[in-house]
Tab-separated table of C-alpha atoms and ligand atoms in Angstrom:
chain	number	residue	atom	x	y	z
A	11	ASP	CA	-16.381	85.124	-29.939
A	12	THR	CA	-16.292	85.063	-26.206
A	13	SER	CA	-18.287	81.799	-25.853
A	14	PHE	CA	-16.454	78.673	-24.605
A	15	GLU	CA	-16.795	75.716	-27.080
A	16	THR	CA	-18.435	73.177	-24.617
A	17	VAL	CA	-19.101	73.688	-20.932
A	18	GLN	CA	-19.863	69.990	-20.212
A	19	TYR	CA	-18.327	67.437	-17.801
A	20	THR	CA	-18.362	64.246	-16.713
A	21	VAL	CA	-17.856	62.065	-13.641
A	22	GLY	CA	-17.290	58.472	-13.228
A	23	MET	CA	-18.093	54.949	-12.204
A	24	PRO	CA	-16.992	53.311	-9.223
A	25	GLY	CA	-15.675	56.675	-8.246
A	26	ILE	CA	-14.546	58.410	-11.103
A	27	CYS	CA	-15.492	61.925	-11.852
A	28	ILE	CA	-13.838	63.462	-15.218
A	29	HIS	CA	-14.202	67.107	-16.153
A	30	PRO	CA	-12.743	67.610	-19.721
A	31	LEU	CA	-13.949	71.180	-20.629
A	32	ALA	CA	-13.038	72.922	-23.507
A	33	SER	CA	-10.584	75.780	-22.876
A	34	LYS	CA	-10.789	79.079	-25.092
A	35	VAL	CA	-7.413	80.797	-24.811
A	36	CYS	CA	-6.060	82.887	-27.672
A	37	SER	CA	-5.556	80.841	-30.706
A	38	GLY	CA	-2.479	81.087	-32.229
A	39	ARG	CA	-0.860	81.044	-28.926
A	40	PRO	CA	0.827	77.684	-27.698
A	41	SER	CA	-2.054	77.154	-25.177
A	42	ASN	CA	-4.775	74.677	-25.447
A	43	GLU	CA	-7.630	76.061	-27.017
A	44	GLY	CA	-10.188	73.237	-28.065
A	45	ARG	CA	-7.917	70.674	-26.604
A	46	ALA	CA	-10.373	69.536	-23.630
A	47	ALA	CA	-13.253	69.384	-26.526
A	48	LEU	CA	-11.143	66.791	-28.380
A	49	VAL	CA	-10.612	64.531	-25.213
A	50	ASP	CA	-14.350	64.888	-24.529
A	51	SER	CA	-15.085	63.903	-28.164
A	52	LEU	CA	-12.886	61.003	-28.049
A	53	LEU	CA	-14.109	59.433	-25.219
A	54	VAL	CA	-17.687	59.317	-26.464
A	55	ALA	CA	-16.332	58.226	-29.713
A	56	LEU	CA	-14.741	55.394	-28.087
A	57	GLN	CA	-17.905	54.587	-25.991
A	58	LEU	CA	-15.830	55.318	-22.958
A	59	HIS	CA	-18.213	57.806	-21.484
A	60	LYS	CA	-20.338	55.043	-20.330
A	61	SER	CA	-17.922	53.959	-17.673
A	62	TYR	CA	-17.908	57.260	-15.759
A	63	LYS	CA	-20.241	59.973	-14.603
A	64	LEU	CA	-20.512	63.702	-15.207
A	65	ILE	CA	-20.822	66.045	-12.443
A	66	PRO	CA	-22.089	69.493	-12.012
A	67	ILE	CA	-19.498	72.219	-11.671
A	68	THR	CA	-19.929	75.628	-10.231
A	69	PRO	CA	-17.952	78.422	-11.341
A	70	ALA	CA	-15.727	79.713	-8.519
A	71	THR	CA	-16.539	83.168	-6.965
A	72	ALA	CA	-14.153	85.943	-6.624
A	73	ALA	CA	-14.092	85.107	-2.862
A	74	GLU	CA	-13.025	81.637	-3.792
A	75	LEU	CA	-10.194	82.947	-6.040
A	76	GLN	CA	-9.083	85.143	-3.082
A	77	ARG	CA	-8.430	82.121	-1.077
A	78	TYR	CA	-4.941	82.103	-2.486
A	79	HIS	CA	-4.872	85.074	-4.976
A	80	SER	CA	-4.491	88.668	-3.998
A	81	LEU	CA	-7.444	91.145	-3.974
A	82	GLU	CA	-5.718	93.434	-6.606
A	83	TYR	CA	-4.861	90.256	-8.733
A	84	VAL	CA	-8.609	89.039	-8.643
A	85	SER	CA	-9.716	92.654	-9.585
A	86	ALA	CA	-7.249	92.882	-12.767
A	87	VAL	CA	-8.346	89.388	-13.937
A	88	LEU	CA	-12.055	90.023	-13.424
A	89	LYS	CA	-12.576	93.834	-14.431
A	90	LYS	CA	-12.043	95.004	-17.810
A	91	GLY	CA	-10.205	98.236	-18.964
A	92	GLN	CA	-6.966	98.029	-16.878
A	93	SER	CA	-4.097	100.144	-17.389
A	94	GLU	CA	-1.102	98.753	-19.260
A	95	LYS	CA	1.058	99.425	-16.214
A	96	THR	CA	-1.345	97.173	-14.069
A	97	LEU	CA	-1.633	94.464	-16.859
A	98	ASP	CA	2.351	94.256	-16.846
A	99	LYS	CA	2.675	94.331	-13.403
A	100	MET	CA	0.237	91.082	-13.079
A	101	GLY	CA	1.797	89.303	-15.744
A	102	LEU	CA	-1.095	89.912	-18.087
A	103	ILE	CA	0.982	90.074	-21.107
A	104	HIS	CA	3.127	87.856	-23.432
A	105	ASP	CA	2.555	84.177	-22.000
A	106	CYS	CA	-0.662	85.314	-20.520
A	107	PRO	CA	-2.451	88.179	-22.447
A	108	ILE	CA	-5.924	89.434	-21.585
A	109	PHE	CA	-8.680	87.900	-24.049
A	110	PRO	CA	-12.529	88.389	-24.046
A	111	GLY	CA	-14.058	86.044	-21.706
A	112	LEU	CA	-10.948	85.843	-19.300
A	113	ASP	CA	-13.052	86.497	-16.356
A	114	ALA	CA	-15.424	83.381	-17.112
A	115	TYR	CA	-12.455	81.385	-17.838
A	116	VAL	CA	-10.773	81.936	-14.719
A	117	LYS	CA	-14.003	81.078	-12.755
A	118	LEU	CA	-14.509	78.012	-14.755
A	119	VAL	CA	-10.890	76.843	-14.545
A	120	ALA	CA	-11.026	77.129	-10.602
A	121	GLY	CA	-14.508	76.148	-10.136
A	122	SER	CA	-14.028	72.923	-12.013
A	123	THR	CA	-11.152	71.754	-9.964
A	124	LEU	CA	-12.875	73.040	-6.597
A	125	SER	CA	-16.058	70.925	-7.885
A	126	CYS	CA	-14.045	67.872	-8.192
A	127	ALA	CA	-12.395	68.518	-4.708
A	128	ARG	CA	-15.388	68.639	-3.112
A	129	GLN	CA	-17.163	65.596	-4.999
A	130	LEU	CA	-14.203	63.331	-3.682
A	131	MET	CA	-14.552	64.902	-0.109
A	132	SER	CA	-18.153	63.877	-0.207
A	133	GLY	CA	-17.053	60.283	-0.260
A	134	GLN	CA	-19.137	59.070	-3.193
A	135	HIS	CA	-15.962	58.925	-5.722
A	136	GLN	CA	-12.502	57.655	-4.957
A	137	LEU	CA	-10.942	59.613	-8.075
A	138	CYS	CA	-11.773	62.595	-9.738
A	139	ILE	CA	-10.500	63.906	-12.952
A	140	ASN	CA	-10.431	67.677	-14.397
A	141	TRP	CA	-8.435	67.511	-17.556
A	142	TYR	CA	-9.312	71.221	-17.671
A	143	GLY	CA	-7.467	71.908	-14.720
A	144	GLY	CA	-3.819	72.003	-13.792
A	145	ARG	CA	-2.603	75.507	-14.105
A	146	HIS	CA	0.391	75.098	-11.841
A	147	HIS	CA	2.280	78.298	-12.740
A	148	GLY	CA	-0.432	80.624	-11.841
A	149	LYS	CA	1.039	83.238	-9.036
A	150	ARG	CA	-0.650	84.839	-5.961
A	151	SER	CA	-0.374	88.213	-7.931
A	152	ALA	CA	0.507	87.426	-11.310
A	153	ALA	CA	-0.558	85.014	-14.140
A	154	SER	CA	2.385	83.209	-15.433
A	155	GLY	CA	3.045	80.253	-18.223
A	156	PHE	CA	-0.299	80.423	-19.885
A	157	CYS	CA	-1.879	80.040	-15.911
A	158	TYR	CA	-4.287	82.818	-15.208
A	159	VAL	CA	-5.595	81.034	-12.061
A	160	ASN	CA	-3.865	78.537	-9.874
A	161	ASP	CA	-6.811	75.736	-9.671
A	162	VAL	CA	-4.260	73.459	-8.284
A	163	VAL	CA	-3.407	75.284	-4.909
A	164	LEU	CA	-7.171	76.236	-4.758
A	165	GLY	CA	-8.011	72.617	-4.926
A	166	ILE	CA	-5.463	71.509	-2.439
A	167	GLN	CA	-6.177	73.927	0.176
A	168	GLU	CA	-10.267	72.781	-0.126
A	169	MET	CA	-9.115	69.215	0.059
A	170	ARG	CA	-6.876	70.132	3.295
A	171	LYS	CA	-10.485	70.790	5.016
A	172	GLN	CA	-10.619	67.124	5.211
A	173	TYR	CA	-7.286	65.512	4.393
A	174	GLN	CA	-4.673	66.013	6.893
A	175	LYS	CA	-1.695	64.956	4.472
A	176	ILE	CA	-1.579	65.474	0.592
A	177	MET	CA	0.673	64.443	-1.919
A	178	TYR	CA	1.050	66.554	-5.006
A	179	ILE	CA	2.603	64.776	-8.057
A	180	ASP	CA	3.408	66.802	-10.804
A	181	VAL	CA	4.688	65.024	-14.157
A	182	ASP	CA	4.231	67.918	-16.481
A	183	LEU	CA	7.565	68.706	-18.472
A	184	HIS	CA	7.524	71.930	-16.437
A	185	HIS	CA	8.546	72.706	-12.769
A	186	GLY	CA	5.175	73.113	-10.653
A	187	ASP	CA	6.638	76.344	-9.343
A	188	ALA	CA	3.827	78.138	-7.984
A	189	VAL	CA	2.376	75.008	-6.285
A	190	SER	CA	5.611	74.185	-4.557
A	191	ALA	CA	6.042	77.846	-3.551
A	192	ALA	CA	2.786	78.055	-2.049
A	193	PHE	CA	3.302	75.019	0.179
A	194	LEU	CA	7.249	75.330	0.608
A	195	HIS	CA	6.721	75.794	4.490
A	196	SER	CA	4.250	73.289	4.819
A	197	LYS	CA	4.441	69.613	6.261
A	198	ASN	CA	1.024	68.727	5.265
A	199	VAL	CA	1.342	68.914	1.466
A	200	LEU	CA	4.377	67.035	0.059
A	201	CYS	CA	5.227	68.283	-3.589
A	202	VAL	CA	7.060	66.256	-5.900
A	203	SER	CA	7.816	67.812	-9.415
A	204	LEU	CA	9.574	65.852	-12.320
A	205	HIS	CA	10.647	68.254	-14.890
A	206	HIS	CA	12.860	69.234	-17.676
A	207	TYR	CA	15.779	71.416	-15.862
A	208	ASP	CA	18.321	73.166	-18.213
A	209	THR	CA	19.618	76.773	-18.457
A	210	GLY	CA	16.823	78.909	-19.783
A	211	PHE	CA	14.103	76.598	-19.786
A	212	PHE	CA	11.013	77.844	-18.211
A	213	PRO	CA	10.336	78.595	-15.286
A	214	GLY	CA	14.174	77.962	-14.316
A	215	THR	CA	13.159	76.906	-10.546
A	216	GLY	CA	13.052	73.248	-9.304
A	217	ALA	CA	16.677	72.498	-8.465
A	218	LEU	CA	17.647	69.355	-6.685
A	219	SER	CA	18.893	71.281	-3.783
A	220	ASP	CA	15.555	72.826	-2.888
A	221	CYS	CA	13.647	70.719	-0.507
A	222	GLY	CA	11.294	72.839	1.344
A	223	SER	CA	11.711	75.241	4.670
A	224	GLY	CA	11.184	75.459	8.129
A	225	PRO	CA	8.410	72.946	9.028
A	226	GLY	CA	8.164	71.897	5.308
A	227	GLU	CA	11.708	70.789	5.071
A	228	TYR	CA	12.002	67.619	2.961
A	229	HIS	CA	8.393	68.047	1.993
A	230	THR	CA	9.443	69.630	-1.369
A	231	ALA	CA	11.178	67.141	-3.798
A	232	ASN	CA	12.365	68.345	-7.159
A	233	VAL	CA	13.245	65.764	-9.855
A	234	PRO	CA	15.157	67.924	-12.427
A	235	LEU	CA	15.717	65.844	-15.647
A	236	ARG	CA	17.529	65.967	-18.838
A	237	LYS	CA	16.927	65.888	-22.361
A	238	GLY	CA	15.356	62.222	-23.763
A	239	PHE	CA	13.634	61.355	-20.480
A	240	GLY	CA	11.918	58.372	-21.483
A	241	ASP	CA	9.228	55.572	-20.379
A	242	GLN	CA	11.976	53.356	-18.653
A	243	SER	CA	13.514	56.265	-16.936
A	244	LEU	CA	10.012	57.397	-15.843
A	245	ASP	CA	9.234	54.079	-14.224
A	246	ARG	CA	12.472	53.737	-12.503
A	247	VAL	CA	12.109	57.215	-10.990
A	248	PHE	CA	8.477	56.530	-10.222
A	249	HIS	CA	9.314	53.559	-8.258
A	250	SER	CA	12.405	54.554	-6.472
A	251	ILE	CA	11.637	58.354	-5.867
A	252	VAL	CA	7.843	58.888	-6.063
A	253	GLU	CA	6.832	55.679	-4.304
A	254	GLY	CA	9.688	55.986	-1.966
A	255	TYR	CA	8.144	59.473	-0.688
A	256	TYR	CA	4.541	57.981	-0.617
A	257	GLU	CA	5.759	55.164	1.648
A	258	ALA	CA	7.380	57.318	3.871
A	259	TYR	CA	4.785	59.928	4.040
A	260	GLN	CA	1.375	58.050	3.880
A	261	PRO	CA	-0.583	60.591	2.458
A	262	THR	CA	-4.402	60.710	3.196
A	263	ALA	CA	-5.040	62.065	-0.357
A	264	VAL	CA	-3.060	62.554	-3.761
A	265	VAL	CA	-3.279	65.069	-6.240
A	266	LEU	CA	-1.728	64.108	-9.670
A	267	LEU	CA	-0.983	66.687	-12.468
A	268	LEU	CA	-0.759	64.939	-15.755
A	269	GLY	CA	0.640	67.175	-18.266
A	270	CYS	CA	1.301	65.785	-21.659
A	271	ASP	CA	4.235	68.169	-22.796
A	272	GLY	CA	6.746	65.340	-21.857
A	273	LEU	CA	5.461	63.001	-24.609
A	274	ALA	CA	8.019	62.241	-27.650
A	275	THR	CA	5.636	64.036	-29.885
A	276	ASP	CA	5.114	67.369	-28.174
A	277	GLU	CA	6.371	70.544	-29.851
A	278	HIS	CA	8.539	71.091	-26.920
A	279	LYS	CA	10.968	68.099	-28.171
A	280	LYS	CA	12.614	67.683	-24.755
A	281	TRP	CA	11.242	64.226	-23.389
A	282	ASN	CA	10.349	61.009	-25.146
A	283	LEU	CA	7.698	59.504	-23.520
A	284	SER	CA	4.865	57.378	-25.026
A	285	VAL	CA	1.366	57.534	-24.367
A	286	PRO	CA	0.959	54.327	-22.388
A	287	GLY	CA	4.106	55.238	-20.631
A	288	LEU	CA	2.698	58.197	-19.028
A	289	GLY	CA	-0.842	56.725	-18.882
A	290	GLU	CA	0.351	53.962	-16.923
A	291	ILE	CA	1.442	56.390	-14.203
A	292	VAL	CA	-2.092	57.227	-13.370
A	293	ARG	CA	-2.846	53.218	-12.987
A	294	LYS	CA	0.285	53.260	-10.299
A	295	VAL	CA	-1.199	56.474	-8.362
A	296	ALA	CA	-4.788	55.062	-8.441
A	297	SER	CA	-3.687	51.478	-7.040
A	298	TRP	CA	-2.907	53.408	-3.922
A	299	LYS	CA	-6.478	53.710	-3.670
A	300	LYS	CA	-6.374	56.863	-1.737
A	301	PRO	CA	-8.955	59.711	-2.588
A	302	THR	CA	-7.230	61.144	-5.667
A	303	LEU	CA	-7.730	64.367	-7.890
A	304	VAL	CA	-6.109	63.842	-11.342
A	305	LEU	CA	-5.773	67.367	-13.298
A	306	GLY	CA	-4.584	67.985	-16.696
A	307	GLY	CA	-1.726	70.601	-17.408
A	308	GLY	CA	0.546	71.242	-20.544
A	309	GLY	CA	0.216	69.246	-23.768
A	310	TYR	CA	0.893	70.917	-27.063
A	311	ASN	CA	0.262	68.255	-29.617
A	312	HIS	CA	-3.409	68.159	-29.345
A	313	THR	CA	-4.418	64.787	-30.522
A	314	ASP	CA	-1.481	62.958	-28.771
A	315	THR	CA	-2.551	64.556	-25.577
A	316	ALA	CA	-6.214	63.870	-26.220
A	317	ARG	CA	-4.980	60.200	-26.571
A	318	CYS	CA	-3.111	60.155	-23.225
A	319	TRP	CA	-5.753	61.688	-21.557
A	320	THR	CA	-8.311	59.223	-22.951
A	321	TYR	CA	-5.944	56.264	-22.093
A	322	SER	CA	-5.417	57.561	-18.416
A	323	THR	CA	-9.461	58.080	-18.424
A	324	ALA	CA	-9.745	54.372	-19.751
A	325	VAL	CA	-7.138	53.224	-16.933
A	326	CYS	CA	-9.269	54.955	-14.329
A	327	SER	CA	-12.273	52.994	-15.440
A	328	GLY	CA	-10.751	49.765	-14.713
A	329	MET	CA	-9.502	48.865	-18.164
A	330	THR	CA	-6.424	47.006	-18.809
A	331	LYS	CA	-3.444	48.163	-21.279
A	332	GLU	CA	-3.975	45.151	-23.551
A	333	GLU	CA	-7.887	46.262	-23.669
A	334	ILE	CA	-6.913	50.133	-24.320
A	335	LEU	CA	-4.294	49.251	-26.865
A	336	ALA	CA	-7.153	47.465	-28.762
A	337	LEU	CA	-9.419	50.428	-28.945
A	338	GLU	CA	-10.278	51.745	-32.428
A	339	LEU	CA	-11.588	54.892	-33.781
A	340	PRO	CA	-14.901	54.362	-35.755
A	341	SER	CA	-14.269	54.683	-39.332
A	342	LYS	CA	-16.599	57.544	-39.865
A	343	LEU	CA	-16.015	60.564	-37.383
A	344	SER	CA	-18.639	63.275	-37.780
A	345	GLU	CA	-17.581	65.492	-34.774
A	346	LYS	CA	-15.711	68.351	-35.973
A	347	HIS	CA	-13.229	68.055	-33.269
A	348	LEU	CA	-12.295	64.553	-34.196
A	349	VAL	CA	-11.514	65.652	-37.949
A	350	GLN	CA	-7.993	66.722	-36.116
A	351	PHE	CA	-7.233	62.928	-36.482
A	352	GLU	CA	-7.452	63.028	-40.370
A	353	THR	CA	-4.075	63.991	-40.628
A	354	ASP	CA	-3.030	60.857	-38.498
A	355	GLY	CA	-4.879	58.555	-40.889
A	356	TYR	CA	-7.666	58.305	-38.253
A	357	THR	CA	-5.631	55.987	-36.044
A	358	LEU	CA	-5.286	56.124	-32.354
A	359	TRP	CA	-1.836	54.449	-31.799
A	360	ASN	CA	1.238	54.879	-33.990
A	361	ASP	CA	4.969	54.024	-33.521
A	362	GLU	CA	5.750	57.204	-31.939
A	363	ASN	CA	2.838	57.630	-29.387
A	364	LEU	CA	3.293	53.918	-28.237
A	365	ARG	CA	6.970	53.799	-28.359
A	366	GLY	CA	8.604	57.279	-28.318
A	367	ARG	CA	11.178	58.652	-30.782
A	368	THR	CA	14.733	57.853	-31.758
A	369	MET	CA	16.374	60.138	-29.183
A	370	VAL	CA	19.132	59.507	-26.604
A	371	ASP	CA	18.113	59.436	-23.076
A	372	GLU	CA	20.593	61.770	-21.267
A	373	ASN	CA	19.321	60.624	-17.924
A	374	ASP	CA	21.664	58.084	-17.817
A	375	ASP	CA	22.330	55.394	-15.019
A	376	GLU	CA	24.979	57.704	-13.450
A	377	TYR	CA	22.874	60.648	-13.227
A	378	LEU	CA	19.601	58.647	-11.959
A	379	LYS	CA	21.606	57.420	-9.457
A	380	GLU	CA	22.636	60.658	-8.141
A	381	LEU	CA	18.812	61.898	-7.960
A	382	GLU	CA	17.860	58.639	-6.257
A	383	SER	CA	20.616	58.672	-3.465
A	384	THR	CA	19.780	62.510	-2.714
A	385	HIS	CA	16.026	61.531	-2.367
A	386	GLN	CA	16.545	58.207	-0.526
A	387	GLU	CA	18.443	60.228	2.287
A	388	ARG	CA	15.829	63.094	2.505
A	389	ILE	CA	13.135	60.338	2.458
A	390	GLY	CA	14.833	58.773	5.424
A	391	LYS	CA	14.490	62.022	7.369
A	392	LEU	CA	10.646	62.440	6.653
A	393	ARG	CA	8.426	61.481	9.621
A	394	PRO	CA	5.063	59.888	8.613
B	78	LIG	C1	1.087	73.908	-18.310
B	78	LIG	N1	7.318	78.440	-23.894
B	78	LIG	C2	2.847	75.695	-19.114
B	78	LIG	C3	4.006	76.093	-19.958
B	78	LIG	C4	4.313	77.547	-19.798
B	78	LIG	C5	6.007	77.729	-20.724
B	78	LIG	C6	6.807	79.424	-23.206
B	78	LIG	C7	6.233	79.722	-24.847
B	78	LIG	C8	5.601	80.483	-25.755
B	78	LIG	C9	4.777	81.841	-25.696
B	78	LIG	C10	4.311	82.472	-27.029
B	78	LIG	C11	4.553	82.002	-28.088
B	78	LIG	C12	5.888	80.211	-27.409
B	78	LIG	C13	6.966	78.726	-28.866
B	78	LIG	C14	6.914	78.593	-25.007
B	78	LIG	C15	10.353	83.463	-20.815
B	78	LIG	C16	9.408	83.741	-21.833
B	78	LIG	C17	9.491	83.516	-23.344
B	78	LIG	C18	6.745	85.131	-24.742
B	78	LIG	C19	6.713	85.588	-26.323
B	78	LIG	N2	5.559	80.993	-28.308
B	78	LIG	C20	2.574	74.316	-18.687
B	78	LIG	C21	5.900	79.430	-20.676
B	78	LIG	C22	7.093	79.613	-21.484
B	78	LIG	C23	3.425	83.547	-26.737
B	78	LIG	N3	7.396	80.741	-21.371
B	78	LIG	O1	3.457	74.133	-17.572
B	78	LIG	C24	2.852	84.082	-27.559
B	78	LIG	O2	6.740	79.136	-27.605
B	78	LIG	O3	9.477	80.818	-21.696
B	78	LIG	C25	8.920	81.427	-21.285
B	78	LIG	C26	8.906	82.888	-21.075
B	78	LIG	C27	9.037	85.250	-21.920
B	78	LIG	C28	7.537	85.679	-22.869
B	78	LIG	N4	7.960	85.091	-24.342
B	78	LIG	C29	8.334	83.540	-24.006
B	78	LIG	O4	2.911	73.441	-19.686
B	78	LIG	C30	0.436	74.585	-17.370
B	78	LIG	N5	6.361	80.359	-23.769
B	78	LIG	C31	3.962	82.756	-29.166
B	78	LIG	C32	3.127	83.716	-28.854
B	79	LIG	CA1	6.608	68.873	-13.398
B	80	LIG	ZN1	4.218	72.085	-19.198
C-alpha cells in the first residue's frame, strides 16, 4: 500500500495554522505511522477544529529539497532501484529503510513545513503548526534516526528570507543534531536543544561544551539531561536557560520542535514529563508573540503523543489549562483512529499522562545549577 492515510490539514484562528498529516512509514518500526491522523481525529472529536483553519500545502520540489540536501542524496531518495552500496552510503537502511511511496513522503514532509513557513511569512498568522514535521536528524547527504528529509532546516532557511534572527527550541528527547550542525557557524539562528544525554544514547552529540563556532559562537546551546527529567525541572530549565537566551538574543521569529518522546509513558522510558508539563511550554513560547512555527518530532506512545499535541493545539487556540483538562472524549468514537483510545478506557487524562510516573529525577539541584551557570555565562556574551 503506497497511499498515505490522510492528506489533510489545518490552520487556525487568530493566526494558527496546523498541519497534522498522517505519516506512512514502515509499520512495525518505531516510527510514526498513523500518528498524525490520530491527532487530526482527536481534534475533530473534541470539536477543537473549529478554532483553527486548514491551509493548503504544496509538496516540495526536488529543487527545494536541494536547498539543504545534496543532489546525490535527493536523487537516491526520489529514484527507485538504487544499489545496496548507494543505500548504505545514504543511510537508507536500519532506522531509515526505503519503502514504497518514500518519494511522495519526503516531498510532503518538507512541503508541509515550507507551506507553514510561508503562511507565517504572509503575516496572516502569528503561529503555524505542522505536527507532521520535525525531522531534526536528516543530514545533508544521509537519512538518520527515522528522518529522511530535514524539514526543520528547510523551514528555517525559508524563514530567514524574512526574519533576521531565528531562535530554534528543540524539546524532543533526542539531540537536534542535524539542525545544530547546519547552523553551527551562524549567528542568525540560535539553536537550543534539551535532550537526554548518556553514553550510547542516540545520536551521541549535544555535549554541554559545544556552543557554536566562528561567527556562530554562543549561538548553539545544549542542555544535556539525565534520567527522570520531570515537569518541575523542565519549568526551571525553561525559565533559567531558554528564556535567558530569548531575552538576550531577541529573535524576530521562533521555531519550536515539540517531540513527545520525553513523556513519562513513552517507550524510551528516559524522562518523566506529563502532557500538561510539555504542553504548557507551547503557551510560554506563544506568549512571546513572535512569528512562531511549531513542529512535531518523536513520540512513540501514539495516544499520549496525540493527547499532548491536542493539548498544545488547544493552548494555541487560547484555551486555559483548566478548560483543556475539562475536555472529555465523546462516548461513541466511530473514527477508526480513535479506537486506539479503547485500551485507555476512552479517557483523555489519567494519572500517568497528567502527573508522570514514579521515577527519580536524576537532574538534581546541583546538576541543574551547573547547567545554569554555564549557560548564564554564555548568555552574557551574546550580543542582541
Ligand atoms: C524524532 N532508537 C527520532 C529518534 C531516532 C532514534 C533508535 C531505534 C530502533 C530502531 C529500529 C527498531 C528500535 C526499539 C531506537 C544506533 C542504532 C541502533 C537499528 C536496528 N527498534 C526522533 C534512532 C535510534 C529499527 N537509533 O528524534 C528497525 O528501537 O540508536 C540508534 C542507532 C543503529 C541502528 N539500529 C538501532 O525521536 C525525529 N533506533 C526496530 C526495527
Ligand atoms: Ca532535543
Ligand atoms: Zn526523539
